[in-house]
């Protein structure tokens, strides 16, 4: 069965083979350095897969002007990371090096840094890059200039407030959700990585302002959490859903449970924004995974979420058979754009990885599906039953939040609003992070990476400039229920792939 035919539809828009015909405004965050970070020999996590994805996007022509805005993220600063993480953990990540790590054995143990989460060269810059991209993507959605924002280097769902876990150091998802909560009363988080999204669940376990839904392999599998009976606590009770699955789940079985559950969640919870963690270790043939999803079956989740026309943040996550990860995330970028991509892969610098088929599509195998229809039906009924209790949860108001008109309260970010503004921020860089000459610059125009900047300003209702700021105060994970929201930060960004954008000329910097 075609996975697109399973379950309820998202909305009433006319559908085509690509979900629906209507275009979406998409922005895509990519840092050309990200593929150089290396967890170490024998480690399955390979940031290089993000560079492979980018190469496929480039050669399919998806980075060209007019397709999507391509942005190089600003690195997250200490204070950005400390919106969720503890000061001492962030200080440790900033200072630890491969050479000096063994002088701090107690800290390594305390922060769970070691085999799964090793210290490697540039570790802190890596964290700043992937977290900066997810937060930047959330800012773009808040600004309303884009319908879908993508960061394939993000989605590191296991990181805790003061602890690394499962290849994840900082939790870019929690940070991005905190950003979205500045504007939206309710944010929905969906996690299709084969592993349980424990770090995100834990951060929002006691609030009803974030609903977390994780689909995962459960039973003798990392991280061991994600029991169907874990449903949230206190104000957050019933705002956490866990869908435990067994080995070999295929496209039809997956969609038979994903669409009814998520369709009901959308109807009952009515989120203002959705974050979809697209971990690709749920694909068939993954080095660490044991599911049997095809690339199209995996992408059906993206297509389904896109169909609701709610601001959508697409993030990466796990994925250890890297040729499949690149094919999957490239295909899903096409889905976000509403573009049908040809099956035959275009020639690219990593072509040899994709042989002998050189196909965009990840195929399922003939492995046994250990999820019976009866088990899936029971899981679905159990979860739909929990969802029906949402109606009786007193703290959820289903009206749209009325935007506040008051100005943001001063915060430390206002002390130096231009601090993040790098005067070279519109410089086009080559893969070695060096400024490019003219010919290379026009070549990169096609590859389209532009450094983002976030000089922001607050305007009154007539558009008159009142004050310049970075970001207003936002709720922390602990006190979401009572938080006062500030109007969204108005982040600016320019893309070098925008046609006729004179500000990309050499020597000019964004104002
Ligand atoms: F195979 C390995 C080789 C070297 C280093 C680590 C691993 C490895 C494989 N699987 N580590 C794991 C998992 N860890 C354990 C540990 C045993 N300890 C007691 C715990 O089983 C961790 C799997 C992490 C999966 C991460 C993820 O895919 O969910 C992800 N999502 O976003 C980013 C990563
Ligand atoms: Ca999951």
Coordinates of C-alpha atoms and ligand atoms in Angstrom, one line a residue:
X1 CA 0.0 0.0 0.0
X2 CA 1.2 3.5 -0.7
X3 CA 1.9 5.1 2.7
X4 CA 0.1 8.3 1.7
X5 CA -3.2 6.4 1.7
X6 CA -3.1 5.3 5.3
X7 CA -5.0 7.1 8.0
X8 CA -6.8 10.4 8.1
X9 CA -5.8 13.4 6.0
X10 CA -4.3 16.5 7.5
X11 CA -6.5 19.2 6.0
X12 CA -8.9 19.8 3.2
X13 CA -6.4 21.2 0.7
X14 CA -6.3 19.4 -2.7
X15 CA -3.5 16.8 -2.7
X16 CA -1.0 15.9 -5.3
X17 CA 1.6 13.2 -5.4
X18 CA 3.7 15.6 -3.3
X19 CA 1.2 16.1 -0.5
X20 CA -0.5 19.3 -1.6
X21 CA 0.0 21.6 -4.5
X22 CA 0.3 24.7 -2.4
X23 CA 3.9 26.1 -2.0
X24 CA 5.4 26.8 1.3
X25 CA 8.1 29.5 2.2
X26 CA 11.0 27.4 3.3
X27 CA 14.3 28.4 5.0
X28 CA 17.2 26.0 5.4
X29 CA 20.1 26.4 7.9
X30 CA 23.5 25.0 7.0
X31 CA 27.0 25.6 8.2
X32 CA 29.7 24.5 5.8
X33 CA 31.9 23.6 8.8
X34 CA 29.5 21.1 10.3
X35 CA 30.7 18.1 8.3
X36 CA 34.2 18.5 9.6
X37 CA 33.4 17.7 13.2
X38 CA 34.4 14.1 14.0
X39 CA 33.3 12.1 17.0
X40 CA 36.2 9.7 16.6
X41 CA 37.2 6.4 15.0
X42 CA 34.5 3.7 15.2
X43 CA 31.8 6.2 16.5
X44 CA 28.6 5.8 14.5
X45 CA 27.6 9.5 14.7
X46 CA 29.0 11.3 11.6
X47 CA 28.2 14.9 11.1
X48 CA 29.6 14.4 7.5
X49 CA 26.1 13.1 6.6
X50 CA 24.8 16.6 6.8
X51 CA 27.3 17.8 4.3
X52 CA 26.3 14.8 2.0
X53 CA 22.7 15.9 2.3
X54 CA 23.7 19.5 1.4
X55 CA 25.6 18.2 -1.7
X56 CA 22.5 16.3 -2.9
X57 CA 20.3 19.4 -2.3
X58 CA 22.8 21.5 -4.3
X59 CA 22.9 19.1 -7.2
X60 CA 19.1 18.7 -7.3
X61 CA 19.0 22.5 -7.7
X62 CA 17.2 23.1 -4.4
X63 CA 19.6 25.7 -3.2
X64 CA 19.0 28.0 -6.2
X65 CA 17.5 31.4 -5.9
X66 CA 13.7 31.2 -5.5
X67 CA 13.5 27.7 -4.1
X68 CA 14.3 28.3 -0.4
X69 CA 16.3 30.8 1.7
X70 CA 19.6 29.2 2.6
X71 CA 21.2 30.6 5.8
X72 CA 24.4 30.1 7.7
X73 CA 23.5 30.0 11.4
X74 CA 24.9 32.3 14.0
X75 CA 26.6 30.3 16.7
X76 CA 24.5 30.0 19.9
X77 CA 26.2 32.0 22.7
X78 CA 26.7 30.8 26.3
X79 CA 23.6 32.7 27.4
X80 CA 21.5 31.1 24.6
X81 CA 22.6 27.6 25.7
X82 CA 22.0 28.5 29.4
X83 CA 18.3 29.1 28.7
X84 CA 18.0 25.4 29.2
X85 CA 21.4 24.1 30.3
X86 CA 23.2 24.7 33.6
X87 CA 26.0 27.3 33.8
X88 CA 28.6 24.8 35.0
X89 CA 27.7 22.2 32.3
X90 CA 28.0 24.9 29.6
X91 CA 31.3 26.1 31.1
X92 CA 32.6 22.5 31.0
X93 CA 31.6 22.0 27.4
X94 CA 33.3 25.3 26.5
X95 CA 36.6 24.5 28.2
X96 CA 37.2 20.8 27.9
X97 CA 39.6 19.6 25.2
X98 CA 40.8 16.2 24.1
X99 CA 44.2 16.9 25.5
X100 CA 43.1 18.1 29.0
X101 CA 40.0 16.0 29.5
X102 CA 41.7 13.4 31.7
X103 CA 42.6 16.1 34.3
X104 CA 38.8 16.4 34.9
X105 CA 37.8 12.8 35.4
X106 CA 35.1 13.8 37.9
X107 CA 33.5 16.3 35.6
X108 CA 33.6 13.8 32.7
X109 CA 31.6 11.3 34.9
X110 CA 29.3 14.0 36.3
X111 CA 28.4 15.3 32.8
X112 CA 28.3 11.8 31.2
X113 CA 31.0 12.7 28.7
X114 CA 32.9 9.6 27.5
X115 CA 32.2 6.8 25.1
X116 CA 28.8 7.7 23.7
X117 CA 29.5 11.4 24.0
X118 CA 33.3 11.8 23.5
X119 CA 35.3 15.0 23.8
X120 CA 36.6 15.9 20.3
X121 CA 38.2 18.8 18.6
X122 CA 35.8 21.8 18.2
X123 CA 33.1 20.2 20.4
X124 CA 31.9 23.5 21.8
X125 CA 31.8 25.1 18.3
X126 CA 29.9 22.1 17.1
X127 CA 27.3 22.6 19.9
X128 CA 27.1 26.3 19.1
X129 CA 26.6 25.6 15.4
X130 CA 23.8 23.1 15.6
X131 CA 22.0 24.8 18.5
X132 CA 22.4 28.2 16.8
X133 CA 20.8 26.8 13.6
X134 CA 17.7 25.4 15.4
X135 CA 17.2 28.6 17.4
X136 CA 17.7 30.7 14.3
X137 CA 15.1 28.5 12.5
X138 CA 12.6 29.0 15.3
X139 CA 13.2 32.8 15.1
X140 CA 12.4 32.6 11.4
X141 CA 9.1 30.9 12.0
X142 CA 8.2 33.3 14.8
X143 CA 8.9 36.2 12.4
X144 CA 6.3 34.8 10.1
X145 CA 8.5 35.1 7.0
X146 CA 8.7 31.3 6.5
X147 CA 6.2 28.4 6.8
X148 CA 8.8 25.7 7.2
X149 CA 12.4 26.0 8.6
X150 CA 14.9 23.2 8.3
X151 CA 18.1 22.3 10.3
X152 CA 19.4 18.8 9.4
X153 CA 22.3 19.2 11.8
X154 CA 20.0 19.5 14.8
X155 CA 17.5 17.2 16.5
X156 CA 19.8 16.1 19.3
X157 CA 17.0 15.0 21.6
X158 CA 18.8 13.1 24.4
X159 CA 20.8 16.0 26.0
X160 CA 19.7 17.0 29.5
X161 CA 20.1 20.2 31.5
X162 CA 23.4 19.1 33.0
X163 CA 24.3 16.0 31.1
X164 CA 25.3 14.7 27.7
X165 CA 23.6 11.6 26.5
X166 CA 23.3 9.4 23.4
X167 CA 25.7 11.4 21.1
X168 CA 23.9 14.7 22.2
X169 CA 25.6 17.5 24.2
X170 CA 23.2 20.4 24.1
X171 CA 19.5 20.1 23.4
X172 CA 18.8 22.3 20.4
X173 CA 15.2 21.1 20.3
X174 CA 14.4 22.4 23.8
X175 CA 16.1 25.7 23.0
X176 CA 14.1 26.0 19.7
X177 CA 10.9 25.2 21.5
X178 CA 11.6 27.8 24.2
X179 CA 12.0 30.3 21.3
X180 CA 8.7 29.2 19.7
X181 CA 7.0 29.6 23.1
X182 CA 7.7 33.3 23.0
X183 CA 5.0 33.6 20.4
X184 CA 2.9 30.4 20.6
X185 CA 0.8 29.3 23.5
X186 CA 1.1 25.7 22.6
X187 CA 4.0 23.9 20.7
X188 CA 3.8 20.3 19.6
X189 CA 6.9 18.2 19.4
X190 CA 6.9 14.9 17.4
X191 CA 9.9 12.5 17.4
X192 CA 10.3 9.8 14.7
X193 CA 13.8 8.9 15.5
X194 CA 13.9 5.2 16.5
X195 CA 15.1 6.2 20.0
X196 CA 12.9 7.7 22.6
X197 CA 13.0 11.6 22.7
X198 CA 13.8 11.5 26.5
X199 CA 15.6 14.9 26.8
X200 CA 12.8 16.9 25.3
X201 CA 10.1 14.9 27.1
X202 CA 11.9 15.5 30.5
X203 CA 12.3 19.3 29.9
X204 CA 8.5 19.8 29.3
X205 CA 7.1 16.9 31.4
X206 CA 5.2 19.2 33.8
X207 CA 3.8 21.8 31.4
X208 CA 0.8 21.8 29.1
X209 CA 2.4 24.4 26.8
X210 CA 4.4 21.7 25.0
X211 CA 3.0 18.4 24.0
X212 CA 5.7 15.7 23.3
X213 CA 5.0 12.6 21.2
X214 CA 7.7 10.1 20.6
X215 CA 7.5 7.0 18.4
X216 CA 10.3 4.6 19.2
X217 CA 11.6 1.1 19.7
X218 CA 10.8 0.1 23.2
X219 CA 12.3 -2.8 25.2
X220 CA 16.0 -3.5 25.8
X221 CA 17.0 -0.5 23.7
X222 CA 18.7 2.9 24.4
X223 CA 17.7 5.0 26.4
X224 CA 15.3 2.6 28.0
X225 CA 12.6 5.2 28.7
X226 CA 9.4 5.9 26.8
X227 CA 6.9 3.5 28.4
X228 CA 3.3 4.0 27.1
X229 CA 2.3 4.7 30.8
X230 CA 4.6 7.8 30.9
X231 CA 2.0 10.5 30.2
X232 CA 3.3 13.7 31.9
X233 CA 2.9 15.0 35.4
X234 CA 1.1 17.8 37.2
X235 CA 0.0 20.4 34.7
X236 CA 1.6 18.3 32.1
X237 CA -0.4 15.2 32.7
X238 CA -1.8 13.9 29.3
X239 CA 0.5 16.3 27.4
X240 CA 3.1 13.6 26.8
X241 CA 2.6 10.6 24.6
X242 CA 4.8 7.6 24.1
X243 CA 4.3 5.1 21.3
X244 CA 6.4 2.0 21.9
X245 CA 7.1 -0.1 18.9
X246 CA 8.9 -3.3 18.1
X247 CA 11.5 -4.5 15.5
X248 CA 10.7 -4.4 11.7
X249 CA 7.9 -2.0 11.6
X250 CA 7.0 -1.2 8.0
X251 CA 5.5 1.8 6.3
X252 CA 1.9 0.6 6.5
X253 CA 2.0 -0.3 10.1
X254 CA 3.8 3.0 11.0
X255 CA 1.3 5.1 9.2
X256 CA -1.6 3.1 10.6
X257 CA -0.6 4.5 14.0
X258 CA 1.1 7.8 13.2
X259 CA -1.7 9.4 11.3
X260 CA -4.6 8.6 13.6
X261 CA -2.6 9.7 16.7
X262 CA -1.1 12.8 15.2
X263 CA -4.4 13.7 13.5
X264 CA -6.2 13.6 16.8
X265 CA -3.4 15.5 18.6
X266 CA -3.7 18.3 16.0
X267 CA -7.4 18.4 16.5
X268 CA -7.4 18.4 20.3
X269 CA -4.2 20.3 21.1
X270 CA -4.3 22.9 18.2
X271 CA -0.6 23.8 18.4
X272 CA 0.6 27.2 17.1
X273 CA 3.8 25.5 15.9
X274 CA 5.1 22.0 15.3
X275 CA 8.6 20.7 15.7
X276 CA 9.3 17.4 13.9
X277 CA 12.5 15.5 14.8
X278 CA 13.2 13.4 11.7
X279 CA 15.8 11.0 13.1
X280 CA 16.7 8.7 10.1
X281 CA 17.7 5.7 12.2
X282 CA 14.1 4.5 11.9
X283 CA 14.9 3.8 8.2
X284 CA 15.4 0.2 7.0
X285 CA 19.0 -0.9 7.1
X286 CA 20.2 1.6 9.7
X287 CA 23.5 0.6 11.4
X288 CA 22.0 1.1 14.9
X289 CA 18.3 0.8 14.1
X290 CA 15.9 -2.2 13.7
X291 CA 12.8 -0.7 11.9
X292 CA 11.9 -1.3 8.3
X293 CA 10.7 2.1 7.0
X294 CA 11.4 3.1 3.4
X295 CA 12.4 6.7 2.7
X296 CA 9.0 7.4 1.3
X297 CA 7.3 5.9 4.5
X298 CA 9.6 8.1 6.7
X299 CA 8.9 11.2 4.5
X300 CA 5.1 10.5 4.8
X301 CA 5.3 11.9 8.3
X302 CA 6.8 15.2 6.9
X303 CA 4.2 15.3 4.2
X304 CA 1.4 14.8 6.8
X305 CA 2.7 17.5 9.1
X306 CA 3.2 19.9 6.2
X307 CA -0.5 19.4 5.2
X308 CA -1.8 21.2 8.4
X309 CA -0.3 24.5 7.4
X310 CA 1.0 25.2 10.9
X311 CA 4.6 26.7 11.2
X312 CA 6.8 23.7 11.0
X313 CA 10.4 23.2 12.2
X314 CA 12.1 20.1 10.6
X315 CA 15.2 18.8 12.5
X316 CA 17.6 15.9 12.0
X317 CA 18.6 13.5 14.7
X318 CA 20.0 10.0 14.6
X319 CA 20.8 8.1 11.4
X320 CA 23.9 5.9 11.0
X321 CA 23.8 4.4 7.5
X322 CA 24.9 7.8 6.2
X323 CA 24.1 7.3 2.4
X324 CA 20.5 6.6 3.5
X325 CA 20.4 9.6 5.9
X326 CA 21.5 11.9 3.0
X327 CA 18.9 10.5 0.6
X328 CA 16.1 10.7 3.3
X329 CA 16.7 14.3 4.3
X330 CA 17.2 15.4 0.7
X331 CA 13.9 13.8 -0.2
X332 CA 12.2 15.4 2.8
X333 CA 13.6 18.8 1.8
X334 CA 11.8 18.2 -1.5
X335 CA 8.6 17.3 0.3
X336 CA 8.9 20.6 2.4
X337 CA 9.2 22.5 -0.9
X338 CA 6.5 20.6 -2.7
X339 CA 9.0 19.4 -5.3
X340 CA 9.0 16.0 -6.9
X341 CA 12.7 15.0 -7.2
X342 CA 13.7 12.5 -9.9
X343 CA 14.8 9.1 -8.6
X344 CA 18.2 9.0 -10.3
X345 CA 20.7 10.8 -8.2
X346 CA 22.5 13.7 -9.9
X347 CA 26.3 13.4 -10.0
X348 CA 27.8 14.8 -6.9
X349 CA 31.1 14.8 -4.9
X350 CA 29.9 11.8 -2.8
X351 CA 28.5 9.8 -5.7
X352 CA 30.4 6.6 -4.9
X353 CA 28.5 6.4 -1.5
X354 CA 25.2 5.8 -3.3
X355 CA 26.1 2.9 -5.6
X356 CA 25.2 0.5 -7.0
X357 CA 21.6 1.9 -7.4
X358 CA 22.3 5.7 -7.3
X359 CA 18.7 6.1 -6.4
X360 CA 17.2 8.8 -4.1
X361 CA 14.8 6.3 -2.6
X362 CA 15.7 4.2 0.4
X363 CA 14.0 0.8 0.0
X364 CA 12.5 -1.3 2.8
X365 CA 13.6 -4.9 3.2
X366 CA 11.8 -8.2 3.7
X367 CA 12.6 -8.4 7.4
X368 CA 9.9 -9.7 9.8
X369 CA 7.5 -7.1 11.2
X370 CA 7.2 -8.0 14.9
X371 CA 4.4 -5.5 15.5
X372 CA 1.0 -7.3 15.0
X373 CA -2.1 -5.4 13.9
X374 CA -3.6 -6.3 17.3
X375 CA -0.7 -4.8 19.3
X376 CA -0.8 -1.6 17.2
X377 CA -4.5 -1.3 17.6
X378 CA -4.2 -1.6 21.4
X379 CA -1.4 1.0 21.5
X380 CA -3.5 3.3 19.3
X381 CA -6.6 2.9 21.5
X382 CA -4.7 3.4 24.7
X383 CA -3.2 6.7 23.3
X384 CA -6.4 8.0 21.8
X385 CA -8.0 7.3 25.2
X386 CA -5.4 9.5 26.9
X387 CA -6.0 12.1 24.3
X388 CA -9.7 12.2 25.0
X389 CA -8.8 13.2 28.6
X390 CA -7.3 16.4 27.2
X391 CA -10.8 17.9 26.9
X392 CA -11.1 17.7 30.7
X393 CA -7.7 19.2 31.5
X394 CA -8.5 22.5 33.1
X395 CA -5.4 24.5 32.2
X396 CA -5.6 24.3 28.4
X397 CA -7.2 27.2 26.8
X398 CA -7.9 26.5 23.1
X399 CA -8.4 30.2 22.1
X400 CA -5.6 31.8 20.3
X401 CA -3.5 34.0 22.5
X402 CA -4.1 37.7 22.1
X403 CA -0.7 39.2 21.3
X404 CA 0.5 41.5 24.0
X405 CA 1.1 45.1 23.1
X406 CA 3.5 46.0 25.9
X407 CA 7.1 46.5 25.0
X408 CA 9.7 43.9 26.0
X409 CA 11.1 44.3 29.4
X410 CA 14.8 45.3 29.3
X411 CA 17.1 42.4 29.6
X412 CA 20.8 41.8 29.5
X413 CA 20.7 41.3 25.7
X414 CA 19.8 44.9 25.3
X415 CA 23.0 46.1 26.8
X416 CA 24.8 45.5 23.6
X417 CA 22.4 44.8 20.9
X418 CA 25.0 44.5 18.2
X419 CA 27.1 42.0 20.0
X420 CA 26.2 39.1 17.7
X421 CA 26.6 41.3 14.6
X422 CA 29.7 40.2 12.9
X423 CA 30.9 42.9 10.5
X424 CA 31.9 40.1 8.1
X425 CA 28.6 38.4 8.5
X426 CA 27.6 38.7 4.9
X427 CA 30.9 37.3 3.7
X428 CA 30.5 34.3 1.4
X429 CA 32.8 31.6 2.6
X430 CA 34.3 28.6 0.9
X431 CA 34.4 25.1 2.4
X432 CA 37.5 26.0 4.3
X433 CA 35.8 29.0 5.8
X434 CA 38.0 31.4 3.8
X435 CA 36.5 34.5 2.0
X436 CA 36.0 33.6 -1.7
X437 CA 37.2 35.4 -4.7
X438 CA 34.7 36.7 -7.2
X439 CA 34.3 33.6 -9.4
X440 CA 34.0 31.2 -6.4
X441 CA 31.5 33.7 -4.9
X442 CA 29.2 33.4 -7.9
X443 CA 29.6 29.6 -7.7
X444 CA 28.6 29.6 -4.1
X445 CA 25.6 31.7 -5.1
X446 CA 24.3 28.4 -6.5
X447 CA 25.2 26.5 -3.4
X448 CA 23.7 29.4 -1.5
X449 CA 25.0 29.7 2.1
X450 CA 24.6 33.1 3.8
X451 CA 25.7 33.9 7.3
X452 CA 22.7 34.9 9.3
X453 CA 22.6 37.8 11.7
X454 CA 20.1 38.9 14.3
X455 CA 20.0 42.6 14.7
X456 CA 16.4 43.2 15.8
X457 CA 14.2 46.1 16.5
X458 CA 10.9 46.8 18.0
X459 CA 8.5 49.0 16.1
X460 CA 5.2 50.5 17.2
X461 CA 2.0 49.7 15.4
X462 CA 2.7 52.4 12.7
X463 CA 6.1 50.9 12.0
X464 CA 8.0 53.6 13.9
X465 CA 11.2 52.3 15.4
X466 CA 11.1 52.3 19.2
X467 CA 14.1 50.3 20.4
X468 CA 16.6 47.8 19.2
X469 CA 16.9 44.5 20.9
X470 CA 18.0 40.9 20.5
X471 CA 15.5 38.9 22.4
X472 CA 13.0 39.5 25.1
X473 CA 12.9 37.4 28.2
X474 CA 11.4 34.0 27.6
X475 CA 10.1 31.2 29.8
X476 CA 12.4 28.6 31.1
X477 CA 11.5 25.0 31.0
X478 CA 10.6 25.1 34.7
X479 CA 8.1 27.9 34.7
X480 CA 6.3 27.8 31.5
X481 CA 2.8 27.8 32.9
X482 CA 3.0 31.2 34.5
X483 CA 5.3 32.9 31.9
X484 CA 4.5 36.2 30.4
X485 CA 5.3 36.3 26.7
X486 CA 7.1 39.1 24.9
X487 CA 6.4 39.9 21.3
X488 CA 8.7 37.8 19.1
X489 CA 12.2 38.7 18.4
X490 CA 12.4 40.1 14.9
X491 CA 15.4 38.5 13.5
X492 CA 16.8 39.6 10.2
X493 CA 18.6 37.4 7.7
X494 CA 19.7 37.8 4.1
X495 CA 20.2 35.0 1.7
X496 CA 22.8 35.1 -1.0
X497 CA 20.5 33.1 -3.1
X498 CA 17.9 35.8 -3.2
X499 CA 17.6 37.3 -6.7
X500 CA 18.7 40.9 -7.0
X501 CA 19.9 41.2 -3.4
X502 CA 22.4 44.0 -3.8
X503 CA 23.4 43.7 -0.1
X504 CA 25.4 40.7 -1.1
X505 CA 27.9 42.7 -3.0
X506 CA 31.5 42.5 -1.7
X507 CA 32.3 44.9 1.1
X508 CA 28.7 45.5 2.2
X509 CA 27.5 44.3 5.6
X510 CA 24.0 44.0 6.8
X511 CA 22.6 47.0 8.7
Ligands
LIG1 F1 28.3 1.6 18.8 C1 29.0 2.6 19.4 C2 30.3 2.8 19.1 C3 31.0 3.8 19.7 C4 30.3 4.6 20.6 C5 29.0 4.4 20.9 C6 28.3 3.4 20.3 C7 26.9 3.2 20.6 C8 25.9 2.5 19.9 N1 24.8 2.6 20.5 N2 26.2 3.7 21.6 C9 25.0 3.3 21.5 C10 23.9 3.8 22.5 N3 24.5 3.7 23.8 C11 24.3 2.7 24.7 C12 25.1 2.8 25.9 C13 25.5 1.6 26.7 N4 25.4 2.4 27.9 C14 25.1 1.9 29.1 C15 24.5 3.3 27.1 O1 23.6 1.7 24.4 C16 23.5 5.2 22.3 C17 22.6 5.4 21.1 C18 22.3 6.8 20.9 C19 21.3 7.1 19.8 C20 21.2 8.6 19.5 C21 20.0 9.0 18.6 O2 20.0 8.2 17.5 O3 18.8 8.8 19.3 C22 20.2 10.5 18.3 N5 19.3 11.3 18.0 O4 19.8 12.5 17.8 C23 21.1 12.4 17.8 C24 21.4 11.2 18.1
LIG2 CA1 11.5 8.7 18.7

